[in-house]
Amino acid sequence: MVLRRSAIKSNLSSRHPEQRRSANYHPSVWEAALIESLTTPFSYEVHGAKLEDLKKEARNLLEYDKDPCSTLKLIDSMQRLGVSYHFGKEIDDALDNVISSKPAIDDLYTTSLMLRILREHAYPISTDVFNKFRGRDGKFVESLGSDMTALLSLYEASHLGMHGEDVMDEAKEFSSGHLKSSWETLDCDLAMQVKQSLENLYVGGCPELRL
């Protein structure tokens, strides 16, 4: 049987409208008037000169510090603080100097830091720099497992491996294994760094990057 349009309309209108559920959200306290009323004691007009002085000091450090380890640590700190974009040219020049100086770096922490920073800035660097830390079997020597700061640096660098670089996969497995088994025994600050890196890897201020 075919129902007329008027009958269908009458039938629908006789039903009780469905009540939509309410999530009972509380009204936001962030009204426009409140936001506009917020003030800060900081302004470029007042603090701009101090800011420019600090930027000048940082540029001088990048330009005149000839110690590769100090330079790499400074660039790493700038990236982690999110201010490296102020010093793009100075950082490139500083990394050019690091490359040209061919530094003799013998510790795992600085070697890993150098590889990570250079690759983050698209400089070519071979994983052969890790050969001195590997035994005859090609594996990282176990004595390195007690230096958590160096292992953290190695772990962060290991995520910048390229296809076919098995040593980077070995570095990741070696470093992550020791970090996961030992981080709870570390002092508070280092333990927090290790935990954060294992949970949310830092690579140049970005999530994990695989070239």
Short mmCIF file of C-alpha atoms in Angstrom, two decimals:
data_model
loop_
_atom_site.label_atom_id
_atom_site.label_comp_id
_atom_site.label_asym_id
_atom_site.label_seq_id
_atom_site.Cartn_x
_atom_site.Cartn_y
_atom_site.Cartn_z
CA MET A 1 0.00 0.00 0.00
CA VAL A 2 1.30 3.41 -0.95
CA LEU A 3 0.96 6.11 1.69
CA ARG A 4 0.20 9.62 0.60
CA ARG A 5 2.81 12.31 1.32
CA SER A 6 0.39 14.11 3.67
CA ALA A 7 -0.13 10.94 5.69
CA ILE A 8 3.61 10.39 6.05
CA LYS A 9 4.11 14.01 7.12
CA SER A 10 1.32 13.71 9.68
CA ASN A 11 2.79 10.48 11.03
CA LEU A 12 6.27 11.99 11.43
CA SER A 13 5.04 15.15 13.09
CA SER A 14 3.18 13.13 15.70
CA ARG A 15 6.41 11.55 16.98
CA HIS A 16 8.30 13.08 19.84
CA PRO A 17 11.52 14.70 18.63
CA GLU A 18 14.62 12.81 19.71
CA GLN A 19 16.43 14.52 22.56
CA ARG A 20 20.14 15.06 21.87
CA ARG A 21 22.47 14.11 24.66
CA SER A 22 24.35 16.86 26.40
CA ALA A 23 28.02 16.47 27.30
CA ASN A 24 27.52 18.95 30.14
CA TYR A 25 30.61 20.91 29.19
CA HIS A 26 31.38 23.79 31.49
CA PRO A 27 31.45 27.18 29.80
CA SER A 28 34.95 28.37 28.95
CA VAL A 29 36.47 31.00 31.22
CA TRP A 30 38.59 32.24 28.31
CA GLU A 31 36.27 34.95 27.12
CA ALA A 32 37.53 37.58 24.72
CA ALA A 33 37.44 40.30 27.37
CA LEU A 34 39.57 38.19 29.73
CA ILE A 35 42.15 37.38 27.06
CA GLU A 36 42.44 41.04 26.08
CA SER A 37 42.93 42.00 29.72
CA LEU A 38 46.00 39.78 30.13
CA THR A 39 49.29 41.63 30.21
CA THR A 40 52.97 40.72 30.32
CA PRO A 41 55.88 42.71 31.74
CA PHE A 42 57.96 41.72 28.71
CA SER A 43 58.00 43.67 25.48
CA TYR A 44 60.49 44.14 22.68
CA GLU A 45 60.56 47.87 23.34
CA VAL A 46 61.77 47.25 26.90
CA HIS A 47 63.77 44.03 26.54
CA GLY A 48 64.75 44.17 22.87
CA ALA A 49 68.23 45.57 23.55
CA LYS A 50 68.99 42.73 25.98
CA LEU A 51 67.73 40.20 23.45
CA GLU A 52 69.96 41.60 20.73
CA ASP A 53 72.95 41.54 23.10
CA LEU A 54 72.34 37.86 23.85
CA LYS A 55 72.05 37.05 20.16
CA LYS A 56 75.33 38.86 19.52
CA GLU A 57 77.04 36.84 22.26
CA ALA A 58 75.74 33.61 20.73
CA ARG A 59 77.00 34.63 17.28
CA ASN A 60 80.42 35.41 18.74
CA LEU A 61 80.55 31.99 20.38
CA LEU A 62 79.73 30.29 17.10
CA GLU A 63 82.28 32.37 15.21
CA TYR A 64 85.24 32.39 17.56
CA ASP A 65 85.01 29.13 19.51
CA LYS A 66 87.38 26.81 17.66
CA ASP A 67 86.78 23.77 19.85
CA PRO A 68 84.62 21.38 17.78
CA CYS A 69 83.11 19.74 20.85
CA SER A 70 82.00 23.07 22.35
CA THR A 71 80.62 24.19 19.00
CA LEU A 72 78.57 21.03 18.54
CA LYS A 73 77.20 21.24 22.09
CA LEU A 74 76.23 24.88 21.55
CA ILE A 75 74.41 24.11 18.29
CA ASP A 76 72.64 21.19 19.95
CA SER A 77 71.50 23.43 22.81
CA MET A 78 70.24 26.07 20.38
CA GLN A 79 68.21 23.47 18.50
CA ARG A 80 66.70 22.02 21.67
CA LEU A 81 65.75 25.51 22.86
CA GLY A 82 64.15 26.29 19.50
CA VAL A 83 66.29 29.37 18.81
CA SER A 84 68.66 28.01 16.15
CA TYR A 85 66.64 29.70 13.38
CA HIS A 86 68.13 33.00 14.53
CA PHE A 87 71.62 31.77 13.64
CA GLY A 88 71.26 29.82 10.40
CA LYS A 89 74.27 31.28 8.60
CA GLU A 90 76.47 31.26 11.70
CA ILE A 91 75.64 27.59 12.35
CA ASP A 92 76.44 26.64 8.75
CA ASP A 93 79.77 28.48 8.95
CA ALA A 94 80.59 26.83 12.27
CA LEU A 95 79.84 23.37 10.88
CA ASP A 96 81.99 24.14 7.83
CA ASN A 97 84.83 24.84 10.27
CA VAL A 98 84.18 21.58 12.12
CA ILE A 99 84.39 19.64 8.86
CA SER A 100 87.51 21.42 7.61
CA SER A 101 89.35 21.03 10.92
CA LYS A 102 89.01 17.22 10.79
CA PRO A 103 88.85 16.96 14.58
CA ALA A 104 90.38 13.96 16.31
CA ILE A 105 87.45 12.94 18.50
CA ASP A 106 87.92 9.79 20.54
CA ASP A 107 84.88 9.66 22.84
CA LEU A 108 81.54 8.11 21.92
CA TYR A 109 79.42 11.02 23.16
CA THR A 110 81.04 13.66 20.95
CA THR A 111 81.37 11.31 17.97
CA SER A 112 77.65 10.54 18.10
CA LEU A 113 76.77 14.19 18.59
CA MET A 114 78.92 15.20 15.62
CA LEU A 115 77.33 12.64 13.31
CA ARG A 116 73.80 13.63 14.36
CA ILE A 117 74.31 17.39 14.07
CA LEU A 118 76.08 17.14 10.71
CA ARG A 119 73.45 14.84 9.23
CA GLU A 120 70.63 17.02 10.53
CA HIS A 121 72.20 19.85 8.54
CA ALA A 122 72.72 17.66 5.44
CA TYR A 123 76.50 17.39 5.76
CA PRO A 124 78.00 14.10 4.53
CA ILE A 125 79.62 12.03 7.27
CA SER A 126 80.39 8.32 7.22
CA THR A 127 79.43 5.85 9.91
CA ASP A 128 83.09 4.78 9.87
CA VAL A 129 83.51 7.22 12.76
CA PHE A 130 82.03 4.47 14.95
CA ASN A 131 84.59 1.83 13.94
CA LYS A 132 86.87 2.69 16.86
CA PHE A 133 84.08 1.73 19.27
CA ARG A 134 83.46 -1.72 17.77
CA GLY A 135 85.22 -4.98 18.42
CA ARG A 136 86.52 -7.55 15.97
CA ASP A 137 83.05 -9.06 15.77
CA GLY A 138 81.70 -5.73 14.51
CA LYS A 139 79.62 -5.13 17.63
CA PHE A 140 79.92 -2.19 19.99
CA VAL A 141 82.21 -3.08 22.88
CA GLU A 142 80.32 -3.80 26.08
CA SER A 143 82.50 -1.50 28.18
CA LEU A 144 80.66 1.42 26.57
CA GLY A 145 77.45 0.30 28.25
CA SER A 146 78.25 2.10 31.50
CA ASP A 147 78.33 5.62 30.02
CA MET A 148 74.66 6.60 29.89
CA THR A 149 75.29 10.10 28.51
CA ALA A 150 77.28 8.67 25.61
CA LEU A 151 74.67 5.97 25.02
CA LEU A 152 71.92 8.58 24.89
CA SER A 153 73.91 10.52 22.30
CA LEU A 154 74.46 7.32 20.30
CA TYR A 155 70.77 6.44 20.49
CA GLU A 156 69.73 9.84 19.11
CA ALA A 157 72.30 9.59 16.32
CA SER A 158 71.27 6.06 15.38
CA HIS A 159 67.93 7.28 14.02
CA LEU A 160 69.67 9.20 11.26
CA GLY A 161 70.89 6.10 9.48
CA MET A 162 70.54 5.62 5.75
CA HIS A 163 69.51 2.50 3.88
CA GLY A 164 72.14 -0.20 4.15
CA GLU A 165 73.93 1.27 7.17
CA ASP A 166 73.71 -1.78 9.42
CA VAL A 167 75.96 -0.16 11.99
CA MET A 168 73.22 2.37 12.74
CA ASP A 169 70.73 -0.41 13.44
CA GLU A 170 73.32 -2.05 15.70
CA ALA A 171 73.91 1.28 17.43
CA LYS A 172 70.19 1.68 18.08
CA GLU A 173 69.82 -1.84 19.47
CA PHE A 174 72.94 -1.55 21.63
CA SER A 175 72.16 1.88 23.07
CA SER A 176 68.43 1.38 23.60
CA GLY A 177 69.00 -1.95 25.35
CA HIS A 178 71.35 -0.43 27.91
CA LEU A 179 69.25 2.72 28.35
CA LYS A 180 66.02 0.80 28.94
CA SER A 181 67.63 -1.48 31.51
CA SER A 182 69.40 1.28 33.45
CA TRP A 183 67.50 4.57 33.22
CA GLU A 184 65.64 4.09 36.51
CA THR A 185 68.97 3.95 38.38
CA LEU A 186 70.24 7.27 37.00
CA ASP A 187 70.12 10.65 38.68
CA CYS A 188 66.87 12.53 38.23
CA ASP A 189 67.85 14.89 35.39
CA LEU A 190 69.59 12.29 33.24
CA ALA A 191 66.85 9.73 33.90
CA MET A 192 64.26 12.22 32.66
CA GLN A 193 66.28 12.90 29.49
CA VAL A 194 66.63 9.19 28.78
CA LYS A 195 62.95 8.49 29.45
CA GLN A 196 61.81 11.32 27.19
CA SER A 197 64.16 10.27 24.40
CA LEU A 198 63.00 6.65 24.53
CA GLU A 199 59.34 7.68 24.50
CA ASN A 200 59.50 10.61 22.09
CA LEU A 201 62.74 10.72 20.19
CA TYR A 202 64.36 14.09 19.66
CA VAL A 203 66.01 14.65 16.27
CA GLY A 204 66.79 18.26 15.59
CA GLY A 205 63.61 19.36 17.31
CA CYS A 206 61.50 17.06 15.13
CA PRO A 207 60.03 13.57 15.49
CA GLU A 208 62.13 10.65 14.34
CA LEU A 209 63.61 11.20 10.89
CA ARG A 210 64.74 8.37 8.66
CA LEU A 211 66.80 9.34 5.60
#
